[in-house]
Short mmCIF file of N, CA and C in Angstrom, two decimals:
data_model
loop_
_atom_site.label_atom_id
_atom_site.label_comp_id
_atom_site.label_asym_id
_atom_site.label_seq_id
_atom_site.Cartn_x
_atom_site.Cartn_y
_atom_site.Cartn_z
N UNK A 1114 -6.15 2.25 22.01
CA UNK A 1114 -5.78 2.66 20.67
C UNK A 1114 -5.17 4.05 20.70
N UNK A 1115 -4.05 4.19 20.06
CA UNK A 1115 -3.34 5.47 20.01
C UNK A 1115 -3.58 6.10 18.64
N UNK A 1116 -4.39 7.21 18.60
CA UNK A 1116 -4.68 7.82 17.29
C UNK A 1116 -3.45 8.33 16.55
N UNK A 1117 -2.43 8.75 17.29
CA UNK A 1117 -1.20 9.22 16.64
C UNK A 1117 -0.49 8.06 15.98
N UNK A 1118 -0.39 6.93 16.68
CA UNK A 1118 0.26 5.75 16.11
C UNK A 1118 -0.52 5.26 14.90
N UNK A 1119 -1.84 5.32 14.96
CA UNK A 1119 -2.67 4.89 13.83
C UNK A 1119 -2.42 5.78 12.62
N UNK A 1120 -2.36 7.09 12.85
CA UNK A 1120 -2.10 8.03 11.76
C UNK A 1120 -0.71 7.79 11.18
N UNK A 1121 0.27 7.56 12.05
CA UNK A 1121 1.63 7.29 11.59
C UNK A 1121 1.68 6.03 10.74
N UNK A 1122 0.95 4.99 11.16
CA UNK A 1122 0.94 3.76 10.39
C UNK A 1122 0.30 3.97 9.03
N UNK A 1123 -0.79 4.72 8.97
CA UNK A 1123 -1.43 5.00 7.68
C UNK A 1123 -0.48 5.76 6.77
N UNK A 1124 0.19 6.77 7.31
CA UNK A 1124 1.15 7.54 6.52
C UNK A 1124 2.32 6.67 6.07
N UNK A 1125 2.82 5.84 6.97
CA UNK A 1125 3.94 4.96 6.64
C UNK A 1125 3.54 3.97 5.55
N UNK A 1126 2.34 3.42 5.65
CA UNK A 1126 1.86 2.49 4.63
C UNK A 1126 1.80 3.17 3.27
N UNK A 1127 1.23 4.37 3.25
CA UNK A 1127 1.11 5.12 1.99
C UNK A 1127 2.48 5.45 1.41
N UNK A 1128 3.37 5.97 2.25
CA UNK A 1128 4.71 6.34 1.77
C UNK A 1128 5.51 5.14 1.29
N UNK A 1129 5.40 4.03 1.99
CA UNK A 1129 6.14 2.82 1.62
C UNK A 1129 5.71 2.33 0.25
N UNK A 1130 4.41 2.30 0.00
CA UNK A 1130 3.93 1.82 -1.29
C UNK A 1130 4.24 2.81 -2.41
N UNK A 1131 4.16 4.10 -2.13
CA UNK A 1131 4.51 5.10 -3.14
C UNK A 1131 5.99 4.98 -3.50
N UNK A 1132 6.84 4.81 -2.49
CA UNK A 1132 8.28 4.66 -2.74
C UNK A 1132 8.57 3.36 -3.50
N UNK A 1133 7.87 2.30 -3.14
CA UNK A 1133 8.05 1.03 -3.85
C UNK A 1133 7.73 1.21 -5.33
N UNK A 1134 6.59 1.81 -5.61
CA UNK A 1134 6.17 2.02 -7.00
C UNK A 1134 7.18 2.89 -7.75
N UNK A 1135 7.66 3.94 -7.10
CA UNK A 1135 8.65 4.81 -7.73
C UNK A 1135 9.94 4.06 -8.03
N UNK A 1136 10.35 3.21 -7.10
CA UNK A 1136 11.60 2.46 -7.26
C UNK A 1136 11.50 1.46 -8.39
N UNK A 1137 10.41 0.69 -8.43
CA UNK A 1137 10.31 -0.30 -9.51
C UNK A 1137 10.19 0.38 -10.87
N UNK A 1138 9.55 1.53 -10.91
CA UNK A 1138 9.45 2.28 -12.16
C UNK A 1138 10.82 2.77 -12.60
N UNK A 1139 11.56 3.37 -11.68
CA UNK A 1139 12.89 3.89 -12.00
C UNK A 1139 13.84 2.78 -12.44
N UNK A 1140 13.65 1.59 -11.86
CA UNK A 1140 14.50 0.46 -12.22
C UNK A 1140 14.07 -0.24 -13.50
N UNK A 1141 12.97 0.23 -14.09
CA UNK A 1141 12.50 -0.35 -15.34
C UNK A 1141 11.84 -1.72 -15.18
N UNK A 1142 11.44 -2.05 -13.98
CA UNK A 1142 10.79 -3.34 -13.73
C UNK A 1142 9.41 -3.32 -14.37
N UNK A 1143 9.12 -4.35 -15.11
CA UNK A 1143 7.86 -4.43 -15.85
C UNK A 1143 6.77 -5.04 -14.97
N UNK A 1144 7.11 -6.00 -14.16
CA UNK A 1144 6.11 -6.68 -13.34
C UNK A 1144 6.61 -6.80 -11.92
N UNK A 1145 5.80 -6.35 -10.99
CA UNK A 1145 6.09 -6.55 -9.57
C UNK A 1145 4.76 -6.82 -8.89
N UNK A 1146 4.78 -7.77 -7.99
CA UNK A 1146 3.56 -8.14 -7.28
C UNK A 1146 3.74 -7.83 -5.81
N UNK A 1147 2.72 -7.21 -5.25
CA UNK A 1147 2.75 -6.87 -3.83
C UNK A 1147 1.62 -7.64 -3.15
N UNK A 1148 1.96 -8.36 -2.12
CA UNK A 1148 0.95 -9.08 -1.32
C UNK A 1148 0.91 -8.45 0.06
N UNK A 1149 -0.29 -8.32 0.56
CA UNK A 1149 -0.46 -7.58 1.81
C UNK A 1149 -1.62 -8.17 2.60
N UNK A 1150 -1.47 -8.28 3.89
CA UNK A 1150 -2.53 -8.75 4.79
C UNK A 1150 -2.96 -7.56 5.66
N UNK A 1151 -3.97 -6.82 5.24
CA UNK A 1151 -4.34 -5.59 5.94
C UNK A 1151 -4.81 -5.79 7.38
N UNK A 1152 -5.32 -6.97 7.70
CA UNK A 1152 -5.79 -7.20 9.06
C UNK A 1152 -4.66 -7.03 10.09
N UNK A 1153 -3.44 -7.32 9.67
CA UNK A 1153 -2.31 -7.20 10.60
C UNK A 1153 -2.07 -5.74 11.00
N UNK A 1154 -2.42 -4.80 10.13
CA UNK A 1154 -2.25 -3.38 10.45
C UNK A 1154 -3.37 -2.85 11.35
N UNK A 1155 -4.46 -3.57 11.44
CA UNK A 1155 -5.55 -3.12 12.31
C UNK A 1155 -5.17 -3.28 13.78
N UNK A 1156 -4.16 -4.08 14.06
CA UNK A 1156 -3.72 -4.27 15.44
C UNK A 1156 -3.13 -2.99 16.02
N UNK A 1157 -2.77 -2.04 15.17
CA UNK A 1157 -2.21 -0.76 15.63
C UNK A 1157 -3.30 0.29 15.80
N UNK A 1158 -4.57 -0.11 15.61
CA UNK A 1158 -5.66 0.83 15.86
C UNK A 1158 -6.35 1.37 14.62
N UNK A 1159 -5.88 1.04 13.44
CA UNK A 1159 -6.55 1.50 12.22
C UNK A 1159 -7.73 0.59 11.91
N UNK A 1160 -8.75 1.16 11.30
CA UNK A 1160 -9.83 0.32 10.80
C UNK A 1160 -9.36 -0.32 9.51
N UNK A 1161 -10.02 -1.39 9.12
CA UNK A 1161 -9.67 -2.06 7.87
C UNK A 1161 -9.83 -1.10 6.69
N UNK A 1162 -10.87 -0.27 6.73
CA UNK A 1162 -11.07 0.72 5.67
C UNK A 1162 -9.90 1.70 5.60
N UNK A 1163 -9.43 2.18 6.76
CA UNK A 1163 -8.31 3.12 6.79
C UNK A 1163 -7.03 2.48 6.24
N UNK A 1164 -6.81 1.23 6.59
CA UNK A 1164 -5.63 0.52 6.09
C UNK A 1164 -5.68 0.42 4.57
N UNK A 1165 -6.82 0.01 4.04
CA UNK A 1165 -6.94 -0.17 2.60
C UNK A 1165 -6.85 1.16 1.85
N UNK A 1166 -7.42 2.22 2.43
CA UNK A 1166 -7.31 3.54 1.79
C UNK A 1166 -5.86 3.99 1.73
N UNK A 1167 -5.12 3.78 2.81
CA UNK A 1167 -3.70 4.16 2.81
C UNK A 1167 -2.93 3.35 1.77
N UNK A 1168 -3.24 2.07 1.66
CA UNK A 1168 -2.60 1.18 0.70
C UNK A 1168 -2.86 1.66 -0.72
N UNK A 1169 -4.12 1.93 -1.02
CA UNK A 1169 -4.48 2.40 -2.36
C UNK A 1169 -3.92 3.79 -2.65
N UNK A 1170 -3.95 4.67 -1.66
CA UNK A 1170 -3.38 6.01 -1.84
C UNK A 1170 -1.89 5.94 -2.16
N UNK A 1171 -1.19 5.01 -1.53
CA UNK A 1171 0.23 4.85 -1.80
C UNK A 1171 0.49 4.43 -3.23
N UNK A 1172 -0.29 3.48 -3.71
CA UNK A 1172 -0.13 3.06 -5.10
C UNK A 1172 -0.48 4.19 -6.06
N UNK A 1173 -1.52 4.93 -5.77
CA UNK A 1173 -1.90 6.05 -6.64
C UNK A 1173 -0.80 7.11 -6.68
N UNK A 1174 -0.21 7.41 -5.54
CA UNK A 1174 0.88 8.39 -5.50
C UNK A 1174 2.07 7.88 -6.31
N UNK A 1175 2.39 6.60 -6.17
CA UNK A 1175 3.48 6.02 -6.95
C UNK A 1175 3.22 6.12 -8.45
N UNK A 1176 1.98 5.88 -8.86
CA UNK A 1176 1.65 5.99 -10.28
C UNK A 1176 1.72 7.44 -10.75
N UNK A 1177 1.34 8.39 -9.89
CA UNK A 1177 1.48 9.81 -10.25
C UNK A 1177 2.94 10.17 -10.45
N UNK A 1178 3.80 9.69 -9.56
CA UNK A 1178 5.24 9.96 -9.68
C UNK A 1178 5.78 9.37 -10.98
N UNK A 1179 5.34 8.15 -11.29
CA UNK A 1179 5.80 7.49 -12.52
C UNK A 1179 5.35 8.29 -13.74
N UNK A 1180 4.11 8.73 -13.74
CA UNK A 1180 3.59 9.52 -14.87
C UNK A 1180 4.36 10.83 -15.00
N UNK A 1181 4.70 11.45 -13.88
CA UNK A 1181 5.46 12.70 -13.92
C UNK A 1181 6.85 12.48 -14.50
N UNK A 1182 7.36 11.25 -14.34
CA UNK A 1182 8.68 10.90 -14.90
C UNK A 1182 8.55 10.39 -16.33
N UNK A 1183 7.33 10.43 -16.88
CA UNK A 1183 7.12 10.00 -18.25
C UNK A 1183 6.92 8.51 -18.42
N UNK A 1184 6.61 7.83 -17.33
CA UNK A 1184 6.41 6.38 -17.39
C UNK A 1184 5.04 6.03 -16.84
N UNK A 1185 4.16 5.59 -17.69
CA UNK A 1185 2.85 5.14 -17.22
C UNK A 1185 3.00 3.75 -16.64
N UNK A 1186 2.30 3.51 -15.54
CA UNK A 1186 2.42 2.22 -14.85
C UNK A 1186 1.04 1.69 -14.52
N UNK A 1187 0.96 0.39 -14.44
CA UNK A 1187 -0.21 -0.28 -13.93
C UNK A 1187 0.26 -1.13 -12.77
N UNK A 1188 -0.40 -1.02 -11.65
CA UNK A 1188 0.03 -1.74 -10.45
C UNK A 1188 -0.95 -2.85 -10.14
N UNK A 1189 -0.42 -4.01 -9.80
CA UNK A 1189 -1.22 -5.13 -9.36
C UNK A 1189 -0.89 -5.40 -7.90
N UNK A 1190 -1.89 -5.33 -7.08
CA UNK A 1190 -1.72 -5.65 -5.67
C UNK A 1190 -2.65 -6.78 -5.29
N UNK A 1191 -2.20 -7.63 -4.42
CA UNK A 1191 -3.01 -8.75 -3.95
C UNK A 1191 -3.21 -8.58 -2.47
N UNK A 1192 -4.44 -8.60 -2.04
CA UNK A 1192 -4.77 -8.49 -0.63
C UNK A 1192 -5.09 -9.88 -0.11
N UNK A 1193 -4.39 -10.28 0.92
CA UNK A 1193 -4.58 -11.60 1.50
C UNK A 1193 -5.51 -11.52 2.72
N UNK A 1194 -6.43 -12.43 2.78
CA UNK A 1194 -7.35 -12.49 3.92
C UNK A 1194 -6.71 -13.36 4.99
N UNK A 1195 -6.74 -12.88 6.20
CA UNK A 1195 -6.20 -13.62 7.34
C UNK A 1195 -7.39 -14.12 8.17
N UNK A 1196 -7.87 -15.33 7.94
CA UNK A 1196 -9.06 -15.79 8.64
C UNK A 1196 -8.89 -15.84 10.16
N UNK A 1197 -7.67 -15.98 10.64
CA UNK A 1197 -7.43 -16.04 12.08
C UNK A 1197 -7.39 -14.66 12.73
N UNK A 1198 -7.31 -13.60 11.91
CA UNK A 1198 -7.26 -12.22 12.45
C UNK A 1198 -8.67 -11.73 12.70
N UNK A 1199 -8.83 -10.93 13.72
CA UNK A 1199 -10.15 -10.37 14.03
C UNK A 1199 -10.55 -9.36 12.97
N UNK A 1200 -11.77 -9.45 12.50
CA UNK A 1200 -12.27 -8.48 11.53
C UNK A 1200 -12.55 -7.16 12.23
N UNK A 1201 -12.33 -6.05 11.49
CA UNK A 1201 -12.61 -4.75 12.10
C UNK A 1201 -13.72 -4.07 11.37
#
């Protein structure tokens, strides 16, 4: 396990979701659904808890950006369980 790669993946996950939320807000999209299988990110060395925290932090940052732009948002995310993936 490479701790630098794990940190990079957590940061990338957070930034990607924050940017997604900012983009859909700026585009005036009312409903967007995000589906994610967090077990797939554990293969890069992150724990399942770390993956989910990065995911949630990204959405929270996106909502902060939306609020700063004068647009309140509610985000719906769906987490998919991968029964064939090893639990961490």
